Tab-separated table of C-alpha atoms in Angstrom:
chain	number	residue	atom	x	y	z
A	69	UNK	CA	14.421	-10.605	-6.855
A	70	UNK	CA	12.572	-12.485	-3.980
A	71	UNK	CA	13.140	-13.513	-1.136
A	72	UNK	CA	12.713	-16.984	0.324
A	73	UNK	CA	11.686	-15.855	3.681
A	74	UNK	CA	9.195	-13.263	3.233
A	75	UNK	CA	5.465	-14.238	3.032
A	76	UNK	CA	4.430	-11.705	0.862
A	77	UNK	CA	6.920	-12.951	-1.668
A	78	UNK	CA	5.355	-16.238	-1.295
A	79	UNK	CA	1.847	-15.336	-1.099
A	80	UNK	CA	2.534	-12.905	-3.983
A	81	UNK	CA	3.686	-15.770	-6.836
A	82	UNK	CA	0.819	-18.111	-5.565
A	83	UNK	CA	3.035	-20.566	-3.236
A	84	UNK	CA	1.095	-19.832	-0.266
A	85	UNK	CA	-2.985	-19.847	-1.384
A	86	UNK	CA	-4.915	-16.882	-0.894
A	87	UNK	CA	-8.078	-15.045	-1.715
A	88	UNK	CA	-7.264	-13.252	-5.246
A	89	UNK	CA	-8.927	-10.733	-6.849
A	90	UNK	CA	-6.600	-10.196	-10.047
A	91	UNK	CA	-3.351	-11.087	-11.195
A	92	UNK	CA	-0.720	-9.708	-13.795
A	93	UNK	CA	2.972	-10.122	-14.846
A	94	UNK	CA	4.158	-7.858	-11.576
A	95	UNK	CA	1.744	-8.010	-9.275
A	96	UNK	CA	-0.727	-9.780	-7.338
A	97	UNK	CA	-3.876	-8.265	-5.527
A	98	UNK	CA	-5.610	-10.651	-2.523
A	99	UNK	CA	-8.351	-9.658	0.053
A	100	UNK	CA	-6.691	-9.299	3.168
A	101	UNK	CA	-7.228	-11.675	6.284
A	102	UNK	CA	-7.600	-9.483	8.470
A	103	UNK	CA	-9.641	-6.595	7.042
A	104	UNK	CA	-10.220	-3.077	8.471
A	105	UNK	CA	-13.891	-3.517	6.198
A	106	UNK	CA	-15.164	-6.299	3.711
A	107	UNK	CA	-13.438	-6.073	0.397
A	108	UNK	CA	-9.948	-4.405	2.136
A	109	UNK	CA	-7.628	-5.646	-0.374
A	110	UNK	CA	-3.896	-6.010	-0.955
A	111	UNK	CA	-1.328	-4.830	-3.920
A	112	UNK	CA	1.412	-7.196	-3.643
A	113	UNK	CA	4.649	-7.334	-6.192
A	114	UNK	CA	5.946	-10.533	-7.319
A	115	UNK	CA	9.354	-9.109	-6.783
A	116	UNK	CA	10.867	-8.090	-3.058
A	117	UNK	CA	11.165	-4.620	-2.109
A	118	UNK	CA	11.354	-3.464	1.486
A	119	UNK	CA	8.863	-0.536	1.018
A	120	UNK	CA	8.734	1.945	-0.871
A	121	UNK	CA	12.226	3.288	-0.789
A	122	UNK	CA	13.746	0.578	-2.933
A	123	UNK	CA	10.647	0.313	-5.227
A	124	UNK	CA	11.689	1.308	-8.554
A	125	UNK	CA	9.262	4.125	-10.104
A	126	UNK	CA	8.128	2.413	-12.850
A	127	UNK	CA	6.854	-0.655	-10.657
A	128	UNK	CA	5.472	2.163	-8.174
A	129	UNK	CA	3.328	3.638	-11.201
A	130	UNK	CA	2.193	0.180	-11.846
A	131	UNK	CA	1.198	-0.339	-8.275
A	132	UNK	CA	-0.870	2.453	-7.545
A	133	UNK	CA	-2.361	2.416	-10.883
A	134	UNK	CA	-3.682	-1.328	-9.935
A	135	UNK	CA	-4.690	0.511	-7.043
A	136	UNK	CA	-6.920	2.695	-7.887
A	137	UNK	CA	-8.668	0.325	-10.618
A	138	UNK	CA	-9.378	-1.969	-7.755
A	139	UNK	CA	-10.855	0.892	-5.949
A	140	UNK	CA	-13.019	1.597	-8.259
A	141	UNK	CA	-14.362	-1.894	-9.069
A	142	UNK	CA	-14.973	-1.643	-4.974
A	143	UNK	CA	-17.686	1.133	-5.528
A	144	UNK	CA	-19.183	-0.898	-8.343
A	145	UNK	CA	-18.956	-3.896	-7.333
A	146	UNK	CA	-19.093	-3.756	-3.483
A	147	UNK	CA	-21.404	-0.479	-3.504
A	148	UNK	CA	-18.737	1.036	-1.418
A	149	UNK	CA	-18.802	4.987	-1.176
A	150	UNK	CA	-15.061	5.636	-1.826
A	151	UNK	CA	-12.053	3.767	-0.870
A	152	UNK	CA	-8.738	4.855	1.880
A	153	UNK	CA	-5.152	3.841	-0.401
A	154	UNK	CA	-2.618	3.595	2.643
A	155	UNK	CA	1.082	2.664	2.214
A	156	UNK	CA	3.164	1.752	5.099
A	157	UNK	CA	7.114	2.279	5.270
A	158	UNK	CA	9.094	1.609	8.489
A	159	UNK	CA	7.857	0.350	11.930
A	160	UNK	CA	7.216	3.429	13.203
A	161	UNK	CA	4.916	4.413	10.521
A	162	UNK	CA	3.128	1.223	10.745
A	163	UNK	CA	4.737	-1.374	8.480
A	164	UNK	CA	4.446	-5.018	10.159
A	165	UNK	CA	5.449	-6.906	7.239
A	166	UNK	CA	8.788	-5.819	5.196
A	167	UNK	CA	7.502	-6.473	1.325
A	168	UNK	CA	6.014	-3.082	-0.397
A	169	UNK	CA	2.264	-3.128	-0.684
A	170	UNK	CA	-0.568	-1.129	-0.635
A	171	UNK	CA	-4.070	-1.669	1.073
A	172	UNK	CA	-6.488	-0.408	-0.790
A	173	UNK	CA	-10.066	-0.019	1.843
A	174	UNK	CA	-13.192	0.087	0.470
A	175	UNK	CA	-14.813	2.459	2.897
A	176	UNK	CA	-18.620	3.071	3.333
A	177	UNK	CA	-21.881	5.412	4.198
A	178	UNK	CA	-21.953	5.301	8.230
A	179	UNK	CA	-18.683	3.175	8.785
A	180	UNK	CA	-16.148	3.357	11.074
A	181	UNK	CA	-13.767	6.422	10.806
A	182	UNK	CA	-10.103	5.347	9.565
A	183	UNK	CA	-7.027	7.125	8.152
A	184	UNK	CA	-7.788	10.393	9.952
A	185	UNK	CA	-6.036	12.679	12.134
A	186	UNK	CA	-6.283	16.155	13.657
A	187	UNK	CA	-4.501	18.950	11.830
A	188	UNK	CA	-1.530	20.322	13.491
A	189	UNK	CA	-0.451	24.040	13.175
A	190	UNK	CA	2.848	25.263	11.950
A	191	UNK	CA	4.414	28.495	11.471
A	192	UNK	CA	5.818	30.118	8.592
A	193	UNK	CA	9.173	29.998	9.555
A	194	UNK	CA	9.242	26.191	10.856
A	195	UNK	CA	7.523	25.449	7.469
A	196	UNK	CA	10.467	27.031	5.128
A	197	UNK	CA	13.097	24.830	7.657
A	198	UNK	CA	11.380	21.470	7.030
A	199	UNK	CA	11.343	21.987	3.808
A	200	UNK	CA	14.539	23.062	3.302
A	201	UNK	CA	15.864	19.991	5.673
A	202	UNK	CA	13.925	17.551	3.063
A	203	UNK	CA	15.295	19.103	0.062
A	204	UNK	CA	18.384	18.993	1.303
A	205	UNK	CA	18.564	15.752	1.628
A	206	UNK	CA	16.743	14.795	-1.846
């Protein structure tokens, strides 16, 4: 299903025009207009899903498969060293536009750092509660 007021829907089954790289049956895959380096792409389905809660798993498969083949034409064809896949889901998290899709950032030798973070420390104990919270909830 789409929706007639998301941009990404739009952008995604070629009503509003954009930079493509590839296209298939379910998805769509455009350079980004505001990119965190040259080449940072977008994976966009044709169909509307929130994030990645409602995407169904087949389409997710799909999705980060087309991911990681665009990736990899970034190192050959952009000479980039290796590429960041980042994924988005709720405000808090990052997520400024409410259609799935995944940014795929072609990332290279003596670049800016991105996607990083300083690990934390957890106990034993706390570890075996969080988990158990999450599975709970599965």
């Amino acid at each position: 299903m789409r929706q007639d007021d998301c941009i990404f829907c739009k952008i995604a089954n070629g009503e509003i025009p954009a930079t493509e790289i590839c296209e298939n049956e379910g998805f769509r895959v455009i350079l980004d207009l505001g990119p965190a380096s040259k080449g940072h792409a977008l994976v966009l389905p044709k169909e509307h899903y929130r994030d990645i809660t409602e995407l169904p798993e087949k389409a997710a498969g799909e999705a980060f498969s087309l991911a990681g083949k665009v990736g990899k034409a970034m190192k050959q064809g952009l000479g980039a060293a290796g590429f960041n896949i980042v994924q988005n889901n709720g405000t808090a998290a990052g997520q400024t536009v409410f259609h799935f899709h995944i940014h795929v950032i072609p990332r290279y030798e003596g670049g800016p750092e991105m996607v990083a973070w300083t690990p934390g420390k957890a106990e034993a104990e706390e570890l075996k509660a969080t988990a158990e919270s999450i599975r709970k909830a599965l």
